[in-house]
Coordinates of C-alpha atoms and ligand atoms in Angstrom, one line a residue:
X1 CA -13.3 -1.0 -19.9
X2 CA -16.1 0.4 -22.0
X3 CA -15.4 3.1 -24.5
X4 CA -18.5 5.2 -23.7
X5 CA -18.1 8.9 -23.2
X6 CA -17.7 10.0 -19.7
X7 CA -20.3 12.8 -20.2
X8 CA -20.3 15.6 -17.7
X9 CA -20.8 13.6 -14.5
X10 CA -18.4 13.5 -11.6
X11 CA -15.4 11.3 -12.1
X12 CA -14.3 10.1 -8.6
X13 CA -10.7 9.4 -7.6
X14 CA -11.5 5.8 -6.7
X15 CA -14.5 3.4 -6.7
X16 CA -14.6 -0.2 -5.4
X17 CA -16.0 -2.9 -7.7
X18 CA -18.6 -4.9 -5.7
X19 CA -20.4 -7.5 -7.7
X20 CA -23.2 -10.0 -7.2
X21 CA -20.8 -12.8 -6.0
X22 CA -19.3 -10.4 -3.4
X23 CA -22.8 -9.6 -2.1
X24 CA -23.8 -13.2 -2.0
X25 CA -20.7 -14.2 -0.1
X26 CA -21.3 -11.6 2.6
X27 CA -25.0 -12.5 2.9
X28 CA -24.1 -16.1 3.3
X29 CA -22.0 -15.2 6.4
X30 CA -24.7 -13.0 7.8
X31 CA -27.2 -15.8 7.6
X32 CA -24.7 -18.4 9.0
X33 CA -24.7 -16.8 12.4
X34 CA -20.9 -17.1 12.7
X35 CA -19.6 -13.5 12.2
X36 CA -16.0 -13.9 13.5
X37 CA -13.3 -16.5 13.8
X38 CA -15.1 -18.9 11.5
X39 CA -14.1 -21.0 8.5
X40 CA -13.6 -18.1 6.0
X41 CA -10.6 -16.7 8.0
X42 CA -8.4 -19.7 7.3
X43 CA -9.8 -20.1 3.8
X44 CA -9.0 -16.5 3.0
X45 CA -5.5 -16.7 4.5
X46 CA -4.7 -19.9 2.5
X47 CA -6.0 -18.5 -0.7
X48 CA -4.1 -15.3 -0.3
X49 CA -0.9 -17.0 0.6
X50 CA -1.3 -19.1 -2.5
X51 CA -1.9 -16.0 -4.6
X52 CA 1.4 -14.3 -3.7
X53 CA 3.4 -17.5 -3.1
X54 CA 3.9 -16.9 0.6
X55 CA 4.2 -19.8 3.1
X56 CA 1.7 -18.3 5.5
X57 CA -0.7 -15.4 5.7
X58 CA -2.6 -13.9 8.6
X59 CA -5.7 -11.7 8.1
X60 CA -5.9 -8.6 10.2
X61 CA -8.2 -5.7 10.7
X62 CA -6.2 -3.2 8.6
X63 CA -3.0 -2.7 6.8
X64 CA -1.8 -0.5 9.7
X65 CA -2.6 -3.3 12.2
X66 CA -0.7 -5.7 10.0
X67 CA 2.4 -3.3 9.8
X68 CA 2.3 -3.0 13.6
X69 CA 2.4 -6.8 14.1
X70 CA 5.0 -7.2 11.4
X71 CA 7.3 -4.6 13.0
X72 CA 6.9 -6.5 16.3
X73 CA 7.6 -9.8 14.6
X74 CA 10.8 -8.4 13.2
X75 CA 12.0 -7.8 16.8
X76 CA 11.8 -4.0 16.6
X77 CA 11.5 -2.5 20.1
X78 CA 12.2 0.6 22.1
X79 CA 15.2 2.6 21.1
X80 CA 15.7 0.7 17.8
X81 CA 15.9 2.5 14.4
X82 CA 14.1 1.4 11.3
X83 CA 15.3 2.7 7.9
X84 CA 12.3 3.5 5.7
X85 CA 10.9 5.7 2.9
X86 CA 9.5 9.2 3.6
X87 CA 7.4 8.9 0.4
X88 CA 4.6 6.7 1.7
X89 CA 1.3 6.7 3.4
X90 CA 2.0 7.7 7.0
X91 CA 1.1 4.3 8.4
X92 CA 4.4 2.7 7.4
X93 CA 6.4 5.1 9.6
X94 CA 3.7 5.2 12.4
X95 CA 4.0 1.4 12.8
X96 CA 7.6 1.9 13.9
X97 CA 6.6 4.7 16.3
X98 CA 3.9 2.4 17.9
X99 CA 6.8 0.3 19.3
X100 CA 8.7 3.3 20.6
X101 CA 11.3 2.9 17.9
X102 CA 12.5 5.6 15.5
X103 CA 11.8 5.7 11.8
X104 CA 15.0 6.9 10.0
X105 CA 14.1 8.1 6.6
X106 CA 16.3 7.8 3.5
X107 CA 15.6 9.4 0.2
X108 CA 13.9 7.7 -2.8
X109 CA 14.8 6.8 -6.3
X110 CA 13.6 9.5 -8.6
X111 CA 12.3 7.0 -11.2
X112 CA 10.6 4.2 -9.1
X113 CA 9.9 6.6 -6.2
X114 CA 10.9 3.7 -3.8
X115 CA 13.5 3.7 -1.1
X116 CA 17.0 4.2 -2.7
X117 CA 19.2 1.3 -1.6
X118 CA 22.3 3.5 -1.5
X119 CA 20.5 6.1 0.6
X120 CA 19.2 3.4 2.9
X121 CA 22.8 2.0 3.3
X122 CA 24.0 5.4 4.3
X123 CA 21.2 5.7 6.9
X124 CA 22.0 2.5 8.6
X125 CA 23.7 3.0 12.0
X126 CA 24.5 1.3 15.3
X127 CA 20.9 1.1 16.4
X128 CA 19.3 0.1 13.1
X129 CA 17.3 -3.1 13.5
X130 CA 15.3 -3.3 10.3
X131 CA 14.6 -2.0 6.8
X132 CA 11.0 -1.1 6.0
X133 CA 10.7 -0.6 2.2
X134 CA 7.3 0.4 0.7
X135 CA 6.3 -0.8 -2.8
X136 CA 4.8 2.6 -3.5
X137 CA 2.0 3.0 -6.0
X138 CA 2.4 -0.8 -6.6
X139 CA 5.9 -0.6 -8.1
X140 CA 8.3 -3.2 -6.5
X141 CA 11.1 -1.8 -4.4
X142 CA 14.6 -3.0 -5.2
X143 CA 14.5 -6.0 -2.9
X144 CA 17.6 -7.8 -4.2
X145 CA 19.7 -4.7 -3.3
X146 CA 17.9 -4.2 0.1
X147 CA 18.4 -7.9 0.9
X148 CA 22.1 -7.6 0.3
X149 CA 22.2 -4.6 2.6
X150 CA 20.2 -6.4 5.3
X151 CA 22.4 -9.5 5.1
X152 CA 25.6 -7.4 5.3
X153 CA 24.4 -5.4 8.3
X154 CA 22.4 -8.1 10.1
X155 CA 19.0 -6.4 9.7
X156 CA 15.5 -7.7 9.5
X157 CA 13.2 -6.6 6.6
X158 CA 9.5 -5.7 6.8
X159 CA 7.8 -4.9 3.5
X160 CA 4.9 -2.5 3.2
X161 CA 3.1 -4.1 0.3
X162 CA -0.2 -2.4 1.0
X163 CA -0.3 -0.8 -2.5
X164 CA 1.3 -3.7 -4.4
X165 CA -1.1 -6.6 -4.7
X166 CA -0.4 -8.1 -8.1
X167 CA 3.2 -6.8 -8.4
X168 CA 6.1 -9.0 -9.2
X169 CA 9.9 -8.9 -8.8
X170 CA 12.5 -9.2 -11.5
X171 CA 14.1 -12.2 -9.9
X172 CA 10.9 -14.2 -9.8
X173 CA 8.7 -14.0 -6.7
X174 CA 5.5 -12.0 -6.5
X175 CA 5.6 -9.0 -4.1
X176 CA 4.8 -10.5 -0.7
X177 CA 6.4 -13.9 -1.5
X178 CA 10.0 -13.3 -0.5
X179 CA 9.6 -14.7 3.0
X180 CA 10.0 -11.4 5.0
X181 CA 6.9 -10.2 6.8
X182 CA 5.0 -8.4 4.0
X183 CA 1.8 -6.5 4.7
X184 CA -1.1 -5.9 2.3
X185 CA -4.1 -3.5 2.9
X186 CA -7.7 -4.0 1.8
X187 CA -9.1 -0.5 2.3
X188 CA -11.8 0.5 -0.2
X189 CA -9.5 2.0 -2.8
X190 CA -7.0 -1.0 -2.9
X191 CA -6.7 -3.6 -5.7
X192 CA -8.8 -6.0 -3.4
X193 CA -11.0 -4.6 -0.7
X194 CA -12.7 -5.9 2.4
X195 CA -13.9 -2.4 3.4
X196 CA -11.2 -2.3 6.1
X197 CA -8.6 -5.1 6.4
X198 CA -5.1 -6.4 5.8
X199 CA -2.9 -9.4 5.5
X200 CA 0.5 -10.2 6.8
X201 CA 2.5 -12.7 4.8
X202 CA 5.4 -14.5 6.4
X203 CA 7.8 -17.3 5.6
X204 CA 8.3 -18.8 9.1
X205 CA 5.9 -21.0 11.0
X206 CA 6.8 -19.3 14.4
X207 CA 6.0 -15.9 13.1
X208 CA 2.6 -16.9 11.8
X209 CA 1.9 -18.3 15.3
X210 CA 3.0 -15.1 17.0
X211 CA 1.0 -12.8 14.7
X212 CA -2.1 -14.9 15.0
X213 CA -1.8 -14.7 18.8
X214 CA -1.1 -11.0 18.9
X215 CA -4.0 -10.1 16.7
X216 CA -6.2 -12.0 19.1
X217 CA -5.4 -10.5 22.5
X218 CA -2.3 -12.7 22.9
X219 CA -4.0 -16.0 23.1
X220 CA -2.4 -19.2 22.1
X221 CA -4.5 -21.3 19.7
X222 CA -5.2 -24.0 22.3
X223 CA -5.9 -21.6 25.2
X224 CA -9.3 -20.8 26.7
X225 CA -10.8 -17.3 26.9
X226 CA -9.2 -16.2 30.1
X227 CA -5.5 -16.9 30.0
X228 CA -3.1 -14.8 27.9
X229 CA 0.6 -15.6 27.8
X230 CA 1.7 -12.4 25.9
X231 CA 0.5 -8.9 25.2
X232 CA -1.9 -8.8 22.4
X233 CA -4.4 -6.6 20.5
X234 CA -7.7 -6.9 18.8
X235 CA -6.7 -6.8 15.2
X236 CA -9.0 -9.6 14.0
X237 CA -10.8 -9.5 10.7
X238 CA -14.4 -10.5 10.7
X239 CA -15.9 -13.4 8.7
X240 CA -17.9 -10.9 6.7
X241 CA -14.7 -9.2 5.6
X242 CA -12.9 -12.5 4.9
X243 CA -15.9 -13.7 2.8
X244 CA -15.7 -10.5 0.8
X245 CA -11.9 -10.9 0.4
X246 CA -12.3 -14.4 -0.8
X247 CA -14.9 -13.4 -3.4
X248 CA -12.7 -10.6 -4.6
X249 CA -9.6 -12.8 -4.7
X250 CA -11.4 -15.2 -7.0
X251 CA -11.7 -12.5 -9.6
X252 CA -8.5 -10.7 -8.8
X253 CA -7.0 -11.4 -12.2
X254 CA -9.8 -9.5 -14.0
X255 CA -9.7 -6.7 -11.5
X256 CA -5.9 -6.3 -12.0
X257 CA -6.3 -6.5 -15.8
X258 CA -8.9 -3.8 -15.8
X259 CA -6.6 -1.5 -13.8
X260 CA -3.7 -2.2 -16.2
X261 CA -6.0 -1.3 -19.2
X262 CA -7.0 2.0 -17.6
X263 CA -3.3 2.8 -17.0
X264 CA -2.5 2.1 -20.6
X265 CA -5.3 4.4 -21.7
X266 CA -3.9 7.1 -19.5
X267 CA -0.5 6.8 -21.0
X268 CA -2.0 7.5 -24.4
X269 CA -4.3 10.3 -23.2
X270 CA -1.5 12.1 -21.4
X271 CA 1.3 11.5 -23.9
X272 CA 1.0 15.0 -25.5
X273 CA 1.3 17.0 -22.3
X274 CA 4.7 18.5 -22.2
X275 CA 6.7 18.3 -18.9
X276 CA 4.3 15.9 -17.2
X277 CA 6.0 12.9 -15.5
X278 CA 4.0 9.7 -15.7
X279 CA 4.4 6.5 -13.6
X280 CA 7.6 4.7 -14.6
X281 CA 7.0 1.8 -17.0
X282 CA 8.0 -1.7 -15.8
X283 CA 11.7 -2.3 -16.3
X284 CA 14.2 -5.1 -15.9
X285 CA 11.4 -7.6 -15.3
X286 CA 9.8 -5.8 -12.4
X287 CA 6.0 -5.6 -12.7
X288 CA 3.8 -3.0 -11.2
X289 CA 0.5 -4.0 -9.6
X290 CA -1.6 -1.0 -10.6
X291 CA -3.1 0.8 -7.5
X292 CA -3.3 4.5 -8.4
X293 CA -2.3 6.7 -11.3
X294 CA -0.1 9.5 -10.0
X295 CA 1.6 12.1 -12.2
X296 CA 4.1 14.7 -11.3
X297 CA 3.1 18.1 -12.6
X298 CA 5.7 20.2 -14.5
X299 CA 8.0 22.3 -12.2
X300 CA 6.5 25.6 -11.4
X301 CA 2.8 24.7 -12.0
X302 CA 0.4 25.8 -9.3
X303 CA -1.0 22.4 -8.1
X304 CA -3.9 23.9 -6.1
X305 CA -5.1 25.8 -9.2
X306 CA -4.8 22.6 -11.3
X307 CA -6.9 20.7 -8.8
X308 CA -9.5 23.5 -8.8
X309 CA -9.6 23.6 -12.6
X310 CA -10.1 19.8 -12.7
X311 CA -12.8 20.0 -10.1
X312 CA -14.6 22.7 -12.1
X313 CA -14.8 20.1 -14.9
X314 CA -16.2 17.4 -12.5
X315 CA -12.9 15.6 -12.0
X316 CA -11.5 14.7 -8.6
X317 CA -7.8 14.8 -8.0
X318 CA -5.6 14.9 -4.9
X319 CA -2.0 15.7 -3.9
X320 CA -0.6 12.2 -3.2
X321 CA 1.6 11.5 -1.3
X322 CA 2.8 14.2 1.0
X323 CA 6.3 13.6 2.5
X324 CA 6.0 12.0 5.9
X325 CA 8.9 13.8 7.5
X326 CA 7.3 17.1 6.8
X327 CA 4.0 16.3 8.6
X328 CA 3.5 18.3 11.8
X329 CA 3.8 15.2 14.1
X330 CA 7.1 14.1 12.5
X331 CA 8.5 17.6 12.5
X332 CA 7.6 18.2 16.1
X333 CA 8.5 14.7 17.4
X334 CA 11.7 14.0 15.5
X335 CA 12.8 17.5 14.5
X336 CA 12.6 17.1 10.8
X337 CA 12.7 20.0 8.4
X338 CA 12.5 20.8 4.7
X339 CA 15.5 20.0 2.6
X340 CA 16.5 16.7 4.2
X341 CA 15.3 14.4 1.4
X342 CA 15.3 16.5 -1.8
X343 CA 14.1 13.9 -4.2
X344 CA 11.1 12.9 -2.0
X345 CA 10.3 16.6 -1.4
X346 CA 10.3 17.5 -5.1
X347 CA 8.2 14.5 -6.0
X348 CA 5.8 15.1 -3.1
X349 CA 5.4 18.7 -4.1
X350 CA 4.5 17.9 -7.7
X351 CA 2.4 14.7 -7.3
X352 CA -1.2 14.5 -8.3
X353 CA -3.4 11.4 -8.1
X354 CA -5.9 11.2 -11.0
X355 CA -9.1 9.2 -11.0
X356 CA -8.3 5.6 -11.3
X357 CA -10.5 2.5 -10.8
X358 CA -11.1 -0.7 -12.8
X359 CA -14.5 0.3 -14.4
X360 CA -13.2 3.6 -15.6
X361 CA -14.1 4.0 -19.2
X362 CA -11.9 5.1 -22.1
X363 CA -14.1 8.2 -22.5
X364 CA -13.6 9.1 -18.8
X365 CA -9.8 8.7 -19.2
X366 CA -9.9 10.9 -22.3
X367 CA -11.9 13.5 -20.4
X368 CA -9.3 13.6 -17.6
X369 CA -6.5 13.9 -20.2
X370 CA -8.2 16.8 -22.0
X371 CA -9.0 18.6 -18.8
X372 CA -5.5 18.3 -17.5
X373 CA -3.9 19.4 -20.7
X374 CA -6.2 22.5 -20.7
X375 CA -5.6 23.2 -17.1
X376 CA -1.9 23.2 -17.7
X377 CA -2.2 25.1 -21.0
X378 CA 0.2 22.6 -22.5
X379 CA -1.5 21.3 -25.6
Ligands
PLP401 C1 -3.2 1.7 2.4 C2 -1.8 1.7 3.0 C3 -1.5 1.2 4.3 C4 -2.6 0.6 5.2 O1 -3.7 1.3 5.3 P1 -5.0 0.9 6.2 O2 -5.9 2.0 5.9 O3 -4.5 0.8 7.6 O4 -5.4 -0.5 5.7 C5 -0.2 1.2 4.7 N1 0.8 1.7 3.9 C6 0.5 2.2 2.6 C7 1.7 2.6 1.8 C8 -0.8 2.2 2.1 O5 -1.0 2.7 0.9

């Protein structure tokens, strides 16, 4: 991170870091003539599995596609229920709906903003088939507690790790390395990007086989083009994307360090703003993989006016995330209404994502801090 002044130019919410080695890796594939199902696919999968300590990894066309295949791999089907967090990107709940199962929401922990294991336990019923925790904003969900619950009630677990590359659990493993199907996303704002893309990590050989087949139209590895022994999809990731992913993975350490440095600078820059809630610091050995920098505005502050005041100073910001159960589709399809999950609703109503990307300078962070303090009239 440089310490140059941000000046007056626009500070965007996010910005991918694409370097020379990324460009060269993609060009090499373009020139090779093999644009899909080539050698980079397996290479990217092996390298990624190694990164998070998973037995297997399967590259897919998006995080959402990965969640869909992971939900299927967990045996979730029509009429089943899956207990999950309402404070997430909508894809984690949608993946359950794709299989004609029902997402059953449970409230979140007010500190970590992740699924509260006690609330999850209370939401488990006769039809519950699986738990689907989300490591929101890169902070690890309380997996030891959720695993005890799953064990006691005979449930599968699918992890939405789309925001959590680089995160680690207090009891040892990296996020994605616990053996449950765990899904990462490589959209342009994530810690590692392939433009669009995702990865499903699993601990079982049979699940890797199933996911590889279902992402490729239901074909078995040894089957010709024309026979398909199960229903499948086209959720493949191109060689271009795999090459970009591999190149990014090689410098993931420095990308993650840069994000952590920007987060530390934000803590300093925002420390004086009274009533502002910052992302929870790492605790008990859990480690966040920095994805976004989301604050909760003080109660009673007009968020839209704050966003407009920041925009007037050339700073992008965004409400993030809205509560899933209060989205029109979820209200209309499942009959949800305000008041069901008070912690989630309060956090969602006050959340604001600030600009956050690895090359963000100290000067830019300070500019955001000053502008936010002025907008809130709190310093
Ligand atoms: C990014 C993300 C996804 C996956 O998004 P895609 O755009 O499909 O790659 C899923 N869940 C969460 C929580 C995410 O942040």
